[in-house]
Amino acid sequence: MELFYHPLSRYSQKVLLALYEKQANFFPRVIELSDPLSRQDFSLFYPPGKVPLLKSKQEILIPESSIIIEYVDNEFPQKGTRLIPLDTSISLDTRLQDRLIDLELSNTLFEFEQQQLNPETSNQIKLKQLEKHINRFLQYLDDILEKNHWLCGDSLTLADCALIPCLPYARTHFQLFKYDNLSRYWAQAQLRGAYLQVKEEIELAQTEVLVGRRPIP
Ligand SMILES: N[C@@H](CCC(=O)N[C@@H](CS)C(=O)NCC(=O)O)C(=O)O
């Protein structure tokens, strides 16, 4: 398998977490999204030009982080962590939380970041609305985590792969410490082997950005 991704893209981190949880072997193919040439090459190969993208052993291209994770989970049912539980009610909840996190948190955080990046053009009312939306969703997660160790129960699932990459930004731009259960969850996520592997890649990519060896995505 080959994974086309960028280590600083949250949706890529979501898939990396899942692949490390599954202990799945893959060839890493980093795509520099902000480098026009690298982007052009990638678009010739995959016209939508979005990462993450998985190329299976049978050379099938699989886009969309959640679909990639479902594919990998089915491909290696006995290996590593079961990311979409077999129990139908837990699996339904896992998919639901995964959808909500992508749509309500990850995408909203991206919109918030974009607004903050351009202070001259940013709309203060819009920023406040986004902030309120994000805080409401963090509270929703905090309530779930009052009773659950991981988001959907005792084991880490697809939903946690979606949530964990959002938390570093939520921690620095939102007061994550106000949410007791989310703070406990974040502390526990940081000890997870798969997260430590992803973190190493993020830090390396961030250092390369700082020393100017890699364009910022
Ligand atoms: N829904 C997609 C989102 C993928 C996505 O938005 N990827 C971003 C990076 S995080 C991207 O490739 N952006 C480049 C572009 O839109 O041209 C998924 O879950 O994989």
CSV table of N, CA and C in Angstrom, one decimal, residues 38-97:
chain,number,residue,atom,x,y,z
A,38,SER,N,4.8,20.0,-7.3
A,38,SER,CA,4.4,18.8,-6.6
A,38,SER,C,2.9,18.6,-6.7
A,39,ARG,N,2.2,19.7,-6.5
A,39,ARG,CA,0.7,19.7,-6.6
A,39,ARG,C,0.3,19.3,-8.0
A,40,GLN,N,0.9,19.8,-9.0
A,40,GLN,CA,0.6,19.5,-10.4
A,40,GLN,C,0.8,18.1,-10.7
A,41,ASP,N,1.9,17.5,-10.3
A,41,ASP,CA,2.2,16.1,-10.5
A,41,ASP,C,1.2,15.2,-9.8
A,42,PHE,N,0.8,15.6,-8.6
A,42,PHE,CA,-0.1,14.8,-7.9
A,42,PHE,C,-1.5,14.9,-8.5
A,43,SER,N,-1.9,16.1,-9.1
A,43,SER,CA,-3.2,16.3,-9.7
A,43,SER,C,-3.3,15.5,-11.0
A,44,LEU,N,-2.1,15.2,-11.7
A,44,LEU,CA,-2.1,14.4,-12.9
A,44,LEU,C,-2.5,13.0,-12.5
A,45,PHE,N,-1.9,12.6,-11.4
A,45,PHE,CA,-2.1,11.2,-10.9
A,45,PHE,C,-3.5,11.1,-10.3
A,46,TYR,N,-3.9,12.1,-9.5
A,46,TYR,CA,-5.2,12.1,-8.9
A,46,TYR,C,-5.9,13.5,-9.0
A,47,PRO,N,-6.8,13.7,-10.0
A,47,PRO,CA,-7.2,15.0,-10.3
A,47,PRO,C,-7.9,15.8,-9.1
A,48,PRO,N,-8.6,15.2,-8.2
A,48,PRO,CA,-9.1,16.1,-7.1
A,48,PRO,C,-8.0,16.7,-6.3
A,49,GLY,N,-6.8,16.1,-6.3
A,49,GLY,CA,-5.6,16.7,-5.7
A,49,GLY,C,-5.7,16.7,-4.1
A,50,LYS,N,-6.6,16.0,-3.5
A,50,LYS,CA,-6.7,16.0,-2.0
A,50,LYS,C,-5.9,14.9,-1.4
A,51,VAL,N,-5.4,15.2,-0.2
A,51,VAL,CA,-4.8,14.1,0.6
A,51,VAL,C,-5.6,14.0,1.9
A,52,PRO,N,-5.6,12.9,2.5
A,52,PRO,CA,-4.9,11.6,2.2
A,52,PRO,C,-5.5,10.8,1.1
A,53,LEU,N,-4.7,10.0,0.4
A,53,LEU,CA,-5.1,9.1,-0.6
A,53,LEU,C,-4.4,7.8,-0.4
A,54,LEU,N,-5.1,6.7,-0.5
A,54,LEU,CA,-4.4,5.4,-0.3
A,54,LEU,C,-4.4,4.7,-1.7
A,55,LYS,N,-3.2,4.1,-2.0
A,55,LYS,CA,-3.2,3.2,-3.2
A,55,LYS,C,-3.1,1.8,-2.7
A,56,SER,N,-4.1,1.0,-2.9
A,56,SER,CA,-4.0,-0.4,-2.4
A,56,SER,C,-3.1,-1.3,-3.1
A,57,LYS,N,-2.8,-2.5,-2.6
A,57,LYS,CA,-1.9,-3.4,-3.3
A,57,LYS,C,-2.4,-3.7,-4.7
A,58,GLN,N,-3.8,-3.7,-4.8
A,58,GLN,CA,-4.3,-4.0,-6.1
A,58,GLN,C,-4.4,-2.7,-7.0
A,59,GLU,N,-3.7,-1.6,-6.5
A,59,GLU,CA,-3.6,-0.4,-7.3
A,59,GLU,C,-4.9,0.4,-7.4
A,60,ILE,N,-5.8,0.2,-6.4
A,60,ILE,CA,-7.0,0.9,-6.4
A,60,ILE,C,-6.8,2.2,-5.6
A,61,LEU,N,-7.3,3.3,-6.1
A,61,LEU,CA,-7.1,4.6,-5.3
A,61,LEU,C,-8.3,4.8,-4.4
A,62,ILE,N,-8.0,5.0,-3.1
A,62,ILE,CA,-9.0,5.1,-2.1
A,62,ILE,C,-8.9,6.5,-1.5
A,63,PRO,N,-9.8,7.4,-1.7
A,63,PRO,CA,-9.7,8.8,-1.1
A,63,PRO,C,-10.5,8.8,0.2
A,64,GLU,N,-10.6,9.9,0.9
A,64,GLU,CA,-11.4,10.2,2.1
A,64,GLU,C,-10.9,9.4,3.3
A,65,SER,N,-10.5,10.2,4.3
A,65,SER,CA,-9.9,9.5,5.5
A,65,SER,C,-10.7,8.4,6.1
A,66,SER,N,-12.0,8.6,6.3
A,66,SER,CA,-12.8,7.6,6.9
A,66,SER,C,-12.9,6.3,6.1
A,67,ILE,N,-13.0,6.5,4.8
A,67,ILE,CA,-13.1,5.4,3.9
A,67,ILE,C,-11.8,4.6,3.8
A,68,ILE,N,-10.7,5.3,3.9
A,68,ILE,CA,-9.4,4.7,3.9
A,68,ILE,C,-9.3,3.8,5.2
A,69,ILE,N,-9.7,4.4,6.3
A,69,ILE,CA,-9.6,3.7,7.6
A,69,ILE,C,-10.5,2.5,7.6
A,70,GLU,N,-11.7,2.6,7.0
A,70,GLU,CA,-12.6,1.5,6.9
A,70,GLU,C,-12.0,0.4,6.1
A,71,TYR,N,-11.4,0.8,5.0
A,71,TYR,CA,-10.7,-0.2,4.1
A,71,TYR,C,-9.6,-1.0,4.8
A,72,VAL,N,-8.8,-0.2,5.5
A,72,VAL,CA,-7.6,-0.8,6.2
A,72,VAL,C,-8.1,-1.7,7.3
A,73,ASP,N,-9.1,-1.3,8.0
A,73,ASP,CA,-9.7,-2.1,9.1
A,73,ASP,C,-10.2,-3.4,8.6
A,74,ASN,N,-10.9,-3.4,7.4
A,74,ASN,CA,-11.4,-4.6,6.8
A,74,ASN,C,-10.3,-5.5,6.2
A,75,GLU,N,-9.3,-4.8,5.7
A,75,GLU,CA,-8.1,-5.5,5.1
A,75,GLU,C,-7.3,-6.3,6.1
A,76,PHE,N,-7.2,-5.7,7.3
A,76,PHE,CA,-6.4,-6.4,8.4
A,76,PHE,C,-7.3,-6.6,9.6
A,77,PRO,N,-8.3,-7.5,9.5
A,77,PRO,CA,-9.3,-7.6,10.6
A,77,PRO,C,-8.6,-8.1,11.9
A,78,GLN,N,-7.5,-8.9,11.7
A,78,GLN,CA,-7.0,-9.5,13.0
A,78,GLN,C,-5.8,-8.7,13.5
A,79,LYS,N,-5.4,-7.7,12.8
A,79,LYS,CA,-4.1,-7.0,13.2
A,79,LYS,C,-4.4,-5.7,14.0
A,80,GLY,N,-3.7,-5.4,15.0
A,80,GLY,CA,-3.8,-4.2,15.7
A,80,GLY,C,-5.2,-3.9,16.3
A,81,THR,N,-5.5,-2.6,16.3
A,81,THR,CA,-6.8,-2.2,17.0
A,81,THR,C,-7.9,-2.3,16.0
A,82,ARG,N,-9.1,-2.8,16.4
A,82,ARG,CA,-10.3,-2.8,15.6
A,82,ARG,C,-10.9,-1.4,15.6
A,83,LEU,N,-10.8,-0.7,14.5
A,83,LEU,CA,-11.2,0.7,14.5
A,83,LEU,C,-12.7,1.0,14.2
A,84,ILE,N,-13.3,0.0,13.6
A,84,ILE,CA,-14.8,0.1,13.5
A,84,ILE,C,-15.3,-1.2,14.1
A,85,PRO,N,-15.8,-1.0,15.4
A,85,PRO,CA,-16.1,-2.2,16.2
A,85,PRO,C,-17.2,-3.1,15.5
A,86,LEU,N,-17.1,-4.4,15.8
A,86,LEU,CA,-18.0,-5.3,15.1
A,86,LEU,C,-19.5,-5.2,15.7
A,87,ASP,N,-19.6,-4.8,16.9
A,87,ASP,CA,-20.9,-4.6,17.5
A,87,ASP,C,-21.6,-3.5,16.7
A,88,THR,N,-22.8,-3.8,16.2
A,88,THR,CA,-23.5,-2.9,15.2
A,88,THR,C,-23.8,-1.5,15.9
A,89,SER,N,-24.3,-1.5,17.2
A,89,SER,CA,-24.7,-0.3,17.7
A,89,SER,C,-23.4,0.6,18.0
A,90,ILE,N,-22.3,0.0,18.4
A,90,ILE,CA,-21.1,0.8,18.7
A,90,ILE,C,-20.5,1.3,17.3
A,91,SER,N,-20.6,0.4,16.3
A,91,SER,CA,-20.1,0.8,15.0
A,91,SER,C,-20.9,2.0,14.4
A,92,LEU,N,-22.2,2.0,14.7
A,92,LEU,CA,-23.0,3.1,14.2
A,92,LEU,C,-22.6,4.4,14.9
A,93,ASP,N,-22.4,4.3,16.2
A,93,ASP,CA,-22.0,5.4,17.0
A,93,ASP,C,-20.6,5.9,16.6
A,94,THR,N,-19.7,5.0,16.3
A,94,THR,CA,-18.4,5.3,15.8
A,94,THR,C,-18.4,6.2,14.5
A,95,ARG,N,-19.3,5.7,13.6
A,95,ARG,CA,-19.4,6.4,12.3
A,95,ARG,C,-20.0,7.8,12.6
A,96,LEU,N,-21.0,7.8,13.4
A,96,LEU,CA,-21.7,9.1,13.7
A,96,LEU,C,-20.7,10.1,14.3
A,97,GLN,N,-20.0,9.7,15.3
A,97,GLN,CA,-19.0,10.6,16.0
A,97,GLN,C,-17.9,11.1,15.0
